[in-house]
Amino acid sequence: MIPVESETSTKNGIKIIYVAKENILQYLKEKKDEGFDTLLMISGVDYKDHLEVLYHLLSSSSNTHLIVKTKTNDEVDSVTSLWKGADWHERETWDLVGIKFKNHPNLKRILLADGWVGHPLRKDYPMDKKQYVNLGEDGEDRVSYEKTEGY
Amino acid sequence: MEDRVIEVNFGPQHPSTHGVLRIKVKLDGEIIVDAQPVIGYLHRNAEKLAEMGSYPKGLVYIDRLDYVSALNMELGYVLAVENLMDVQVPERAQWIRMLMVELNREASHLIWLGTHGLDMGMLTPFFYCFRERERILRILDEITGSRLLYNYFAIGGVYSDVTAKSLEMIKAWTDDFVLKLEEIQSILGKSYIYVSRTKGVGVLTADDVLSYGVTGPMQRASGIKRDLRKNSPYLFYDQINFDVPSRTEGDVYARFLVRIEEMRQSAKIVAQVLEKIPQGEFYNKKYSKPMLVRLKTTGESYVPTESPKGEYGIHIIGDGSSIPYRVRIRSPSFANLSSLPTMLKGYKIADLTAAVSSIDPVFGEVDR
Amino acid sequence: MSDNILVTSLDEALKWGTGKSLWPFTFGLACCAIEMMSAMGSDYDWARFGSDIFRDSPRHSDLMIVSGTVTKKMAPRVRRLYDQMAFPKFVISMGACASAGGPYVRGYSVVDGVDQVVPVDVYVYGCPPRPEALIQALKMLQDRIVSGKVKH
């Protein structure tokens, strides 16, 4: 049994469980064996002093939801070995919140252009500093801070 | 053998990508070896913008997620916010919400059916579907004043009451929609070409479905009978009598049948709601418009709802101010689309459009 | 009869013909694309106004309807598609997002107006515009083509 750090719930009664980040892969594996067979989404929240990763699990047989959270500063273990769908969700969390996932097969930006600077859903992301995208010779994206370099 | 594999780029502009999807396809002759979707061409920073304004303001961006079923998107948001703030919603408002959501689900499925026909090389279903869809839009237009993006659900109710005229319009629509649906279904379902191009194509097994987090009609076409309206009812779905269609084949044809049957069930729900809709307030008077902007809350909430594409919900975290701290959208199309490589591997290049359109991706929601 | 008169009247005939046989480009970006489909669908049927077939390739078409939000990642692609279209070519910017960034203008990944990417002939307001508005834009574009007031 993996120790649980603390337990709360959302307003409508979905359980929220905090687990230490070293144990997250083991804990989710345990939960998957218990019947939480679907990973609905992975998301990240920036709390200024730390980052949190949220895993929304669902047991499709009993139709119960469960939210597992872990606190981190930069990286956690990837869960792509448990659910194939975790691939895109982790890429998105890396792209927008800037949480690294250890042992992810293909951790690169998914929604923003390759080469984008910063992670927009961080609270300290500079919204007034615009970035511009253009196509390079090879057909891939180029990002720059110069307005003349792109759109 | 390796040098026989060629890479073909598909999109982001292509008539059958349903928006701005790009797929990097690796081909060995006609066989798809690998297909990797590239997304993000419609990333409109909805989550960031929702964190920059008050709670009711976020509804603008939520509306534009799945733009073909905007009311379903709004429902997830208002339910989450109401849950977070303990807002009481009058009974009539909840019944109106159900009515509108089901009408919008029909409109969404009709768009899917029309464009699916286009992708399979048939122009006729497109015109038939749009004819029926325009009828629904006229009803929604009459009630909300808008055709596509409504901004109709408010925190604490809905913005305007349904009129007697609109109820009559809905009644007339329910009476003959099922017959029209029969007609549309027979164009596709009785076509030998359509059936042979879709049967056994783009198969997803039940294991794949669970592993990718695929939900909605795609999940039900693969043998997992799960519909949030039935399994964990919200609004008053527990007082309504309807079936959840499901198939076990998991191919494109099964998804077609499931969606068609869902449209029939939605029409059934609409007819029942019309009979049961009570009189009363359509709006909680405590939450008038100027009040809404000043609403403050703390805590977390995630209310899952069944959108036409699958399980949709919004995880809202409040920090005690009048602006949400974090709005995270669980978008069904995103997870559904991520299963595309598995769906396509080993099939012919001509099956690609069938498989992509059977997912029914809407890019406002995939890229957010 | 001097050469000049013959040339100008041929020109007029050409403009009239161009205006009445626009081939739009199937290019849906976002929400507005659904209303664009409605405009070509059964109820509104904009083939009535001479703009008949939606072409799937930019090389076949002469009217680009930018229907929806242009993101920074998409903008270079929009430009490339525009460059691939043959002359004469026209652009309708449909909806608030394509015209000025719309509700997303404060964000980090949206271009504030497609006119920064391609020259626009007619702007349509609305979020999304109703199909009637798009049809009006088409009529306006046809008038402009006939009177020669179009950008390239």
XYZ file of C-alpha atoms in Angstrom:
671
model
C 0.000 0.000 0.000
C 1.282 3.396 -0.975
C 0.838 6.014 1.765
C -1.632 8.791 1.085
C -0.558 12.277 2.151
C -3.984 13.808 2.623
C -7.554 13.505 1.400
C -10.208 16.082 0.535
C -13.062 16.225 -1.923
C -14.601 18.526 -4.499
C -17.881 20.313 -3.741
C -19.863 17.551 -5.447
C -18.122 14.781 -3.564
C -15.409 13.528 -5.907
C -12.529 12.293 -3.778
C -9.204 14.127 -4.090
C -6.136 12.253 -2.904
C -2.669 13.720 -2.467
C 0.243 11.366 -3.053
C 3.980 12.055 -2.835
C 5.470 12.475 -6.280
C 7.941 9.575 -5.851
C 5.030 7.178 -5.408
C 2.691 8.497 -8.081
C 3.360 5.829 -10.703
C 3.027 3.029 -8.173
C -0.111 4.522 -6.680
C -1.818 4.952 -10.042
C -0.884 1.394 -10.976
C -2.506 0.218 -7.763
C -5.631 2.225 -8.537
C -5.726 0.876 -12.081
C -5.685 -2.648 -10.747
C -8.480 -1.695 -8.353
C -10.713 -0.876 -11.305
C -10.018 2.740 -12.200
C -9.405 1.719 -15.767
C -9.776 5.043 -17.587
C -7.557 8.090 -17.408
C -9.788 11.027 -18.245
C -7.197 13.768 -18.195
C -3.969 15.010 -16.740
C -3.645 18.662 -15.931
C -1.285 20.958 -14.138
C -1.864 23.906 -11.840
C 0.666 26.589 -10.997
C 0.369 27.594 -7.326
C 3.252 30.075 -7.582
C 5.351 28.334 -4.904
C 4.826 24.839 -6.309
C 3.178 23.020 -9.191
C 0.498 20.389 -8.915
C -0.335 17.574 -11.310
C -3.919 16.326 -11.376
C -4.946 12.902 -12.610
C -8.654 12.402 -13.244
C -9.415 8.708 -13.038
C -12.646 6.936 -13.801
C -13.857 3.462 -13.070
C -16.037 2.670 -16.063
C -17.752 -0.288 -14.359
C -18.872 1.467 -11.174
C -18.836 4.952 -12.761
C -16.927 6.634 -9.942
C -14.508 9.471 -10.439
C -11.299 9.977 -8.522
C -8.795 12.815 -8.591
C -5.214 12.105 -7.638
C -2.910 15.043 -7.051
C 0.773 15.353 -6.529
C 2.969 18.313 -5.691
C 6.149 18.913 -7.611
C 8.569 21.595 -8.645
C 9.593 20.431 -12.055
C 9.036 16.809 -12.958
C 7.070 13.643 -12.203
C 7.073 10.113 -13.584
C 5.237 9.551 -16.827
C 2.241 7.221 -16.736
C 2.283 6.402 -20.460
C 3.178 2.823 -19.493
C -0.231 2.474 -17.813
C -2.484 4.329 -20.249
C -1.706 5.048 -23.895
C -3.923 8.117 -23.723
C -1.586 9.711 -21.159
C 0.803 10.524 -24.009
C -1.070 13.555 -25.351
C -2.234 14.767 -21.956
C 1.316 14.812 -20.620
C 2.571 16.582 -23.712
C -0.115 19.199 -23.241
C 0.740 19.660 -19.564
C 4.401 20.096 -20.504
C 3.444 22.531 -23.262
C 1.140 24.783 -21.266
C 2.198 24.384 -17.630
C 5.782 23.278 -18.025
C 5.833 20.092 -15.981
C 8.339 17.535 -17.229
C 7.395 13.878 -17.377
C 10.229 11.431 -16.815
C 10.422 8.534 -19.303
C 7.863 10.021 -21.656
C 8.581 8.694 -25.184
C 8.025 11.935 -27.063
C 7.855 14.942 -24.776
C 7.552 17.964 -27.047
C 5.073 20.759 -27.580
C 1.655 19.711 -28.857
C -0.562 22.801 -29.049
C 1.931 25.631 -29.445
C 4.560 25.843 -32.161
C 7.891 24.112 -31.599
C 10.378 26.609 -30.233
C 7.868 28.672 -28.254
C 9.406 30.295 -25.201
C 7.708 29.871 -21.833
C 4.651 28.015 -20.598
C 1.487 30.159 -20.913
C -0.545 28.714 -18.052
C 2.158 29.626 -15.532
C 1.005 32.596 -13.518
C 4.204 34.517 -14.278
C 3.974 34.094 -18.069
C 4.498 37.531 -19.663
C 1.299 38.135 -21.634
C 2.533 41.433 -23.080
C 5.616 39.893 -24.693
C 4.303 38.636 -28.029
C 5.899 35.842 -29.986
C 5.585 35.385 -33.735
C 5.531 32.190 -35.762
C 6.676 31.581 -39.316
C 7.431 28.615 -41.521
C 11.039 27.613 -42.035
C 12.569 26.180 -45.197
C 11.904 22.634 -43.982
C 8.189 23.312 -43.423
C 8.484 23.368 -39.635
C 7.659 26.303 -37.374
C 10.084 29.062 -36.398
C 9.305 31.256 -33.405
C 10.787 34.677 -32.770
C 10.140 37.824 -30.771
C 10.487 40.041 -33.855
C 7.220 41.124 -35.431
C 8.811 41.261 -38.874
C 9.857 37.608 -38.638
C 6.399 36.104 -38.549
C 2.696 36.503 -37.930
C 12.105 -2.767 -47.240
C 12.438 0.370 -45.163
C 12.967 2.682 -48.159
C 9.581 1.732 -49.589
C 7.867 3.733 -46.862
C 6.923 7.217 -47.992
C 5.640 10.050 -45.832
C 2.564 11.962 -46.902
C 1.377 15.138 -45.256
C -2.371 15.513 -44.840
C -3.732 18.905 -43.846
C -3.945 21.309 -42.037
C -6.128 22.372 -44.960
C -8.000 19.445 -46.410
C -11.716 19.096 -47.196
C -12.153 16.126 -44.894
C -10.165 17.133 -41.842
C -13.221 18.776 -40.229
C -11.171 21.826 -39.452
C -7.465 22.217 -39.080
C -6.105 18.751 -38.400
C -2.771 17.729 -39.839
C -1.768 14.087 -40.061
C 1.689 12.855 -40.936
C 0.994 9.553 -42.656
C 3.648 6.952 -43.407
C 2.651 4.703 -46.274
C 3.902 1.426 -47.614
C 2.163 1.350 -50.961
C -1.430 1.914 -49.969
C -1.107 0.571 -46.442
C -0.821 3.006 -43.544
C 2.229 2.144 -41.479
C 1.943 5.042 -39.088
C -0.299 8.095 -38.778
C 0.572 10.815 -36.316
C -1.920 13.661 -35.881
C -0.448 17.129 -35.419
C -2.817 19.459 -33.586
C -2.730 22.956 -32.193
C -3.686 24.925 -35.304
C -6.732 26.287 -33.487
C -5.216 26.762 -30.046
C -7.116 29.828 -28.855
C -5.929 29.966 -25.236
C -9.440 29.510 -23.806
C -8.113 28.234 -20.476
C -5.837 31.228 -19.986
C -8.508 33.741 -20.971
C -11.038 32.133 -18.630
C -8.555 32.761 -15.812
C -8.410 36.444 -16.729
C -12.069 37.413 -16.256
C -14.922 36.938 -13.821
C -16.905 33.691 -13.604
C -19.741 34.586 -16.032
C -17.218 36.018 -18.488
C -15.613 32.628 -18.967
C -18.803 31.456 -20.631
C -17.813 33.331 -23.811
C -14.799 31.100 -24.361
C -16.553 27.956 -23.202
C -19.252 28.589 -25.811
C -16.676 28.479 -28.566
C -15.090 25.167 -27.575
C -17.319 22.687 -29.332
C -18.997 25.239 -31.529
C -21.480 22.832 -33.079
C -22.971 22.026 -29.669
C -22.318 25.203 -27.741
C -25.139 24.634 -25.250
C -23.625 21.353 -24.115
C -20.384 23.179 -23.452
C -22.149 25.917 -21.500
C -23.961 23.337 -19.410
C -20.718 21.814 -18.122
C -19.456 25.233 -17.098
C -22.576 26.531 -15.398
C -23.080 23.245 -13.531
C -19.517 23.411 -12.228
C -19.811 27.062 -11.172
C -23.224 26.540 -9.584
C -21.907 23.557 -7.720
C -18.949 25.589 -6.511
C -21.131 28.462 -5.289
C -24.139 26.471 -4.068
C -26.469 28.281 -6.440
C -30.037 26.985 -6.472
C -31.537 26.643 -9.924
C -35.339 26.750 -10.371
C -36.907 23.543 -11.664
C -38.248 25.061 -14.853
C -34.783 26.362 -15.744
C -33.351 22.879 -15.396
C -35.999 21.402 -17.667
C -35.367 24.151 -20.220
C -31.675 23.329 -20.062
C -32.386 19.681 -20.796
C -34.601 20.591 -23.718
C -32.014 22.907 -25.226
C -29.115 20.550 -24.697
C -30.903 17.699 -26.450
C -31.895 19.924 -29.372
C -28.302 21.021 -29.675
C -27.122 17.419 -29.541
C -29.341 16.677 -32.533
C -27.889 19.650 -34.407
C -24.376 18.459 -33.632
C -25.026 14.905 -34.778
C -26.704 16.182 -37.940
C -23.576 18.179 -38.814
C -21.527 15.068 -38.209
C -23.790 12.967 -40.396
C -23.746 15.496 -43.225
C -19.988 15.927 -43.264
C -19.442 12.209 -42.798
C -21.477 11.711 -45.959
C -19.302 14.280 -47.738
C -16.159 12.484 -46.655
C -17.530 9.211 -47.993
C -18.197 10.854 -51.341
C -21.922 11.528 -51.004
C -23.221 15.041 -51.362
C -26.913 14.249 -50.802
C -26.894 13.542 -47.043
C -25.206 16.894 -46.502
C -28.167 18.787 -47.932
C -30.728 16.593 -46.188
C -28.954 17.013 -42.847
C -28.616 20.754 -43.227
C -32.282 21.056 -44.078
C -33.169 19.314 -40.808
C -30.529 21.204 -38.879
C -31.871 24.539 -40.051
C -35.217 23.624 -38.547
C -33.578 23.046 -35.172
C -31.577 26.248 -35.522
C -34.749 28.191 -36.177
C -36.126 26.880 -32.888
C -32.930 27.749 -31.012
C -32.874 31.130 -32.728
C -36.439 31.773 -31.572
C -35.557 30.968 -27.959
C -32.012 32.325 -27.604
C -31.762 34.876 -30.391
C -28.703 33.302 -31.922
C -27.965 30.551 -34.414
C -24.694 28.970 -33.423
C -23.120 30.402 -30.282
C -25.825 31.142 -27.786
C -24.494 32.342 -24.430
C -27.900 31.281 -23.161
C -27.263 29.410 -19.928
C -26.552 31.732 -17.044
C -25.344 30.995 -13.542
C -28.639 30.414 -11.735
C -30.878 29.649 -14.703
C -31.262 30.654 -18.329
C -31.364 34.112 -19.894
C -34.846 33.963 -21.390
C -37.948 31.859 -21.046
C -39.225 29.519 -23.731
C -42.259 31.001 -25.409
C -45.471 29.201 -26.340
C -44.574 29.695 -29.996
C -41.217 28.004 -29.610
C -42.774 25.076 -27.757
C -45.175 24.650 -30.653
C -42.268 24.720 -33.079
C -40.496 22.018 -31.099
C -43.685 19.938 -30.995
C -44.055 20.142 -34.751
C -40.406 19.237 -35.157
C -40.505 16.163 -32.902
C -43.549 14.871 -34.751
C -41.778 14.345 -38.041
C -38.085 14.354 -37.296
C -37.912 10.602 -36.805
C -39.379 10.037 -40.266
C -36.846 12.410 -41.803
C -34.076 10.650 -39.927
C -35.216 7.340 -41.410
C -34.863 8.883 -44.844
C -31.339 10.172 -44.183
C -30.253 6.899 -42.657
C -31.475 4.943 -45.645
C -29.371 7.053 -48.033
C -26.208 5.964 -46.288
C -27.165 2.703 -44.622
C -28.715 1.169 -47.716
C -25.829 2.149 -49.958
C -23.651 -0.857 -50.675
C -20.632 1.374 -51.259
C -21.027 3.179 -47.950
C -21.461 -0.009 -45.957
C -18.518 -1.772 -47.536
C -16.295 1.253 -47.027
C -17.134 1.477 -43.319
C -17.681 -2.071 -42.053
C -14.562 -3.398 -40.385
C -12.707 -0.122 -40.874
C -11.005 1.838 -38.107
C -11.675 -0.758 -35.426
C -11.050 0.163 -31.807
C -11.253 -2.666 -29.286
C -12.690 -2.159 -25.812
C -9.159 -2.300 -24.354
C -7.976 0.475 -26.669
C -11.002 2.538 -25.753
C -10.203 2.334 -22.035
C -6.508 2.882 -22.552
C -6.989 6.031 -24.600
C -9.797 7.423 -22.442
C -12.165 7.430 -25.409
C -15.721 8.322 -24.401
C -19.104 9.027 -25.920
C -20.557 7.348 -29.024
C -17.128 5.965 -29.935
C -16.919 4.161 -26.624
C -20.443 2.821 -26.920
C -19.720 1.570 -30.442
C -16.897 -0.507 -29.009
C -19.048 -2.367 -26.539
C -18.734 -0.265 -23.385
C -22.217 0.882 -22.544
C -21.657 3.996 -20.523
C -23.685 7.169 -20.776
C -23.455 9.751 -18.012
C -27.078 10.709 -18.530
C -27.998 7.181 -17.484
C -25.163 6.167 -15.165
C -24.855 9.296 -13.049
C -27.823 11.462 -13.994
C -27.569 15.221 -13.766
C -30.476 17.680 -14.304
C -33.623 15.497 -14.454
C -32.422 12.727 -16.742
C -33.444 10.167 -14.117
C -37.103 11.068 -14.710
C -36.855 10.446 -18.433
C -37.277 7.158 -20.200
C -34.655 6.556 -22.878
C -32.241 3.873 -24.043
C -28.503 3.974 -24.445
C -27.595 2.447 -27.810
C -24.441 0.384 -28.027
C -22.695 -1.950 -30.462
C -19.767 -4.290 -30.107
C -18.032 -4.083 -33.498
C -16.113 -0.872 -32.785
C -15.812 0.083 -36.461
C -16.931 3.151 -38.385
C -20.253 1.585 -39.298
C -21.007 0.830 -35.640
C -20.344 4.467 -34.740
C -22.699 5.522 -37.512
C -25.457 3.280 -36.141
C -24.870 4.391 -32.556
C -25.063 8.075 -33.439
C -28.206 7.604 -35.532
C -29.877 5.752 -32.676
C -28.755 8.463 -30.257
C -30.509 11.033 -32.405
C -33.691 8.982 -32.184
C -33.351 8.780 -28.409
C -32.720 12.522 -28.162
C -35.924 13.201 -30.070
C -37.666 10.920 -27.592
C -36.193 12.860 -24.671
C -37.298 16.165 -26.197
C -40.859 14.871 -26.582
C -40.933 13.771 -22.936
C -39.458 17.039 -21.669
C -42.171 18.952 -23.526
C -44.807 17.060 -21.545
C -43.092 17.400 -18.190
C -41.829 20.965 -18.292
C -43.320 22.750 -15.246
C -44.391 26.362 -14.848
C -42.364 28.714 -12.694
C -39.262 30.865 -12.635
C -36.635 30.418 -15.315
C -34.024 32.302 -13.367
C -32.838 32.547 -9.777
C -33.633 36.175 -8.950
C -30.803 36.337 -6.425
C -28.294 36.130 -9.243
C -29.087 39.043 -11.470
C -26.542 40.127 -14.044
C -24.644 42.817 -12.091
C -24.465 40.450 -9.129
C -22.844 37.727 -11.203
C -19.644 39.643 -11.893
C -18.958 40.017 -8.189
C -19.435 36.355 -7.322
C -16.592 35.023 -5.210
C -15.842 31.473 -4.303
C -13.278 29.023 -3.097
C -12.843 25.287 -3.483
C -12.847 22.861 -6.383
C -15.503 21.377 -8.571
C -15.698 18.979 -11.492
C -19.118 18.066 -12.870
C -18.993 15.500 -15.688
C -21.665 15.768 -18.362
C -22.393 13.846 -21.544
C -21.649 16.051 -24.519
C -22.319 14.755 -28.064
C -18.636 13.794 -28.290
C -18.239 12.123 -24.910
C -17.548 12.877 -21.293
C -17.068 16.590 -20.896
C -16.475 18.485 -17.716
C -14.717 21.483 -16.337
C -12.488 21.408 -13.312
C -12.680 24.821 -11.701
C -10.469 25.902 -8.840
C -11.486 29.049 -7.000
C -9.136 30.984 -4.720
C -11.655 33.251 -2.997
C -11.514 36.099 -5.510
C -14.057 36.885 -8.212
C -11.779 35.380 -10.873
C -11.336 31.609 -11.217
C -7.819 30.473 -10.340
C -7.709 27.621 -12.811
C -10.196 26.417 -15.408
C -9.317 23.046 -16.869
C -11.418 21.650 -19.668
C -11.799 17.922 -20.095
C -12.488 17.805 -23.814
C -13.724 14.495 -25.208
C -12.507 15.089 -28.772
C -8.926 15.491 -27.580
C -8.852 12.028 -26.038
C -10.864 10.508 -28.887
C -8.505 11.902 -31.501
C -5.450 10.577 -29.695
C -6.625 7.059 -30.558
C -6.264 7.779 -34.287
C -2.855 6.068 -34.789
C -4.274 2.812 -33.417
C -7.430 3.152 -35.508
C -5.515 3.620 -38.759
C -2.565 1.272 -38.492
C -2.708 -1.412 -41.164
C -5.649 0.060 -43.080
C -5.621 1.535 -46.571
C -5.115 5.236 -47.227
C -8.686 5.475 -48.542
C -9.979 4.461 -45.101
C -8.334 7.470 -43.504
C -11.144 9.936 -44.189
C -13.738 7.442 -42.975
C -11.885 6.902 -39.721
C -11.160 10.582 -39.078
C -14.725 11.660 -39.674
C -16.086 8.839 -37.504
C -14.301 10.417 -34.531
C -16.302 13.607 -35.108
C -13.514 15.890 -33.928
C -14.269 19.571 -33.449
C -11.083 21.531 -33.286
C -12.288 24.291 -31.053
C -12.471 21.600 -28.441
C -9.397 19.565 -29.342
C -7.063 22.553 -29.287
C -9.061 24.777 -26.928
C -13.060 51.925 -83.632
C -9.832 52.539 -81.709
C -8.034 49.784 -79.818
C -8.585 51.410 -76.485
C -12.345 51.181 -76.489
C -12.232 47.523 -77.414
C -9.775 46.772 -74.598
C -11.774 48.542 -71.914
C -15.036 46.905 -72.841
C -13.402 43.482 -72.847
C -12.031 44.376 -69.461
C -15.521 45.222 -68.265
C -16.853 41.946 -69.583
C -14.032 40.106 -67.876
C -14.724 41.819 -64.544
C -18.406 41.053 -64.814
C -17.631 37.431 -65.587
C -15.124 37.134 -62.732
C -17.593 38.547 -60.260
C -20.360 36.217 -61.291
C -18.313 33.015 -61.284
C -16.342 33.056 -58.057
C -15.072 29.707 -56.905
C -14.628 29.729 -53.145
C -12.015 27.694 -51.386
C -13.096 25.020 -48.853
C -11.141 26.408 -45.970
C -12.823 26.082 -42.601
C -10.909 27.345 -39.616
C -13.294 27.558 -36.693
C -16.884 28.284 -35.666
C -17.583 30.518 -38.676
C -16.900 27.579 -40.977
C -20.134 26.003 -39.770
C -22.059 29.110 -40.787
C -20.190 29.093 -44.101
C -21.409 25.528 -44.578
C -24.927 26.680 -43.725
C -24.619 29.371 -46.386
C -23.791 26.738 -48.990
C -26.341 24.311 -47.533
C -29.959 23.782 -48.400
C -31.699 26.768 -46.835
C -29.417 29.580 -47.935
C -27.956 28.004 -51.083
C -25.529 30.652 -52.141
C -25.002 29.036 -55.519
C -27.911 31.319 -56.468
C -25.451 34.218 -56.568
C -23.056 32.693 -59.030
C -20.545 31.446 -56.507
C -21.201 27.878 -57.181
C -18.699 25.196 -56.346
C -16.509 25.022 -53.270
C -13.126 23.868 -54.552
C -10.885 21.729 -52.409
C -7.584 22.956 -53.806
C -6.305 26.529 -53.571
C -5.098 26.270 -57.156
C -8.642 25.896 -58.449
C -10.229 28.680 -56.500
C -10.244 32.448 -56.592
C -12.054 33.371 -53.374
C -10.694 32.624 -49.935
C -13.159 32.944 -47.078
C -11.149 33.122 -43.872
C -13.795 31.629 -41.632
C -12.630 31.771 -38.072
C -9.799 32.457 -35.683
C -6.350 32.611 -37.251
C -3.843 31.368 -34.710
C -0.139 32.119 -34.850
C 0.603 28.530 -35.754
C -1.918 28.618 -38.612
C -1.106 32.080 -40.007
C 1.957 31.079 -42.082
C -0.123 28.265 -43.553
C -2.901 30.685 -44.439
C -0.338 32.833 -46.234
C 1.033 29.818 -48.106
C -2.454 28.781 -49.216
C -3.132 32.330 -50.362
C 0.114 32.358 -52.330
C -0.906 29.122 -54.028
C -4.124 30.615 -55.372
C -4.060 31.841 -58.954
C -4.795 35.475 -59.896
C -7.266 37.121 -59.714
C -7.853 36.260 -56.061
C -10.044 37.778 -53.405
C -10.357 37.413 -49.642
C -13.407 37.706 -47.406
C -12.609 37.946 -43.719
C -15.532 36.299 -41.980
C -16.367 37.080 -38.395
C -14.867 39.008 -35.503
C -11.881 36.678 -35.003
C -10.651 36.844 -38.591
C -11.262 40.588 -38.771
C -9.704 41.696 -35.490
C -8.976 38.758 -33.196
C -12.459 38.763 -31.695
C -12.856 37.615 -28.097
C -9.398 36.029 -28.185
C -7.492 39.213 -28.934
C -6.030 39.413 -25.424
C -4.547 35.949 -25.677
C -1.058 34.812 -26.530
C -1.598 32.622 -29.569
C -4.075 34.464 -31.784
C -3.273 36.815 -34.674
C -5.293 40.014 -34.249
C -6.787 40.160 -37.701
C -6.108 38.163 -40.837
C -5.348 41.422 -42.661
C -1.853 41.152 -41.165
C -1.396 37.970 -43.160
C -3.279 38.445 -46.445
C -4.916 41.494 -48.078
C -8.640 41.502 -47.288
C -11.348 42.802 -49.610
C -14.494 42.507 -47.500
C -14.885 42.186 -43.743
C -17.977 40.586 -42.228
C -18.949 41.428 -38.657
C -20.594 39.054 -36.212
C -19.547 36.222 -33.961
C -20.398 34.194 -35.941
C -22.015 36.148 -38.802
C -25.310 34.759 -39.985
C -25.318 33.207 -43.468
C -27.239 36.232 -44.734
C -24.308 38.434 -43.739
C -21.916 36.229 -45.670
C -24.143 36.379 -48.722
C -24.232 40.161 -48.422
C -20.426 40.149 -48.274
C -20.369 38.093 -51.465
C -22.638 40.591 -53.199
C -20.431 43.448 -52.005
C -17.356 41.691 -53.328
C -19.034 41.179 -56.697
C -19.872 44.887 -56.879
C -16.295 45.763 -56.009
C -14.919 43.442 -58.656
C -17.151 45.040 -61.271
C -16.105 48.549 -60.217
C -12.456 47.511 -59.991
C -11.938 48.369 -56.312
C -10.290 45.141 -55.208
C -6.902 44.449 -53.652
C -4.729 41.590 -54.761
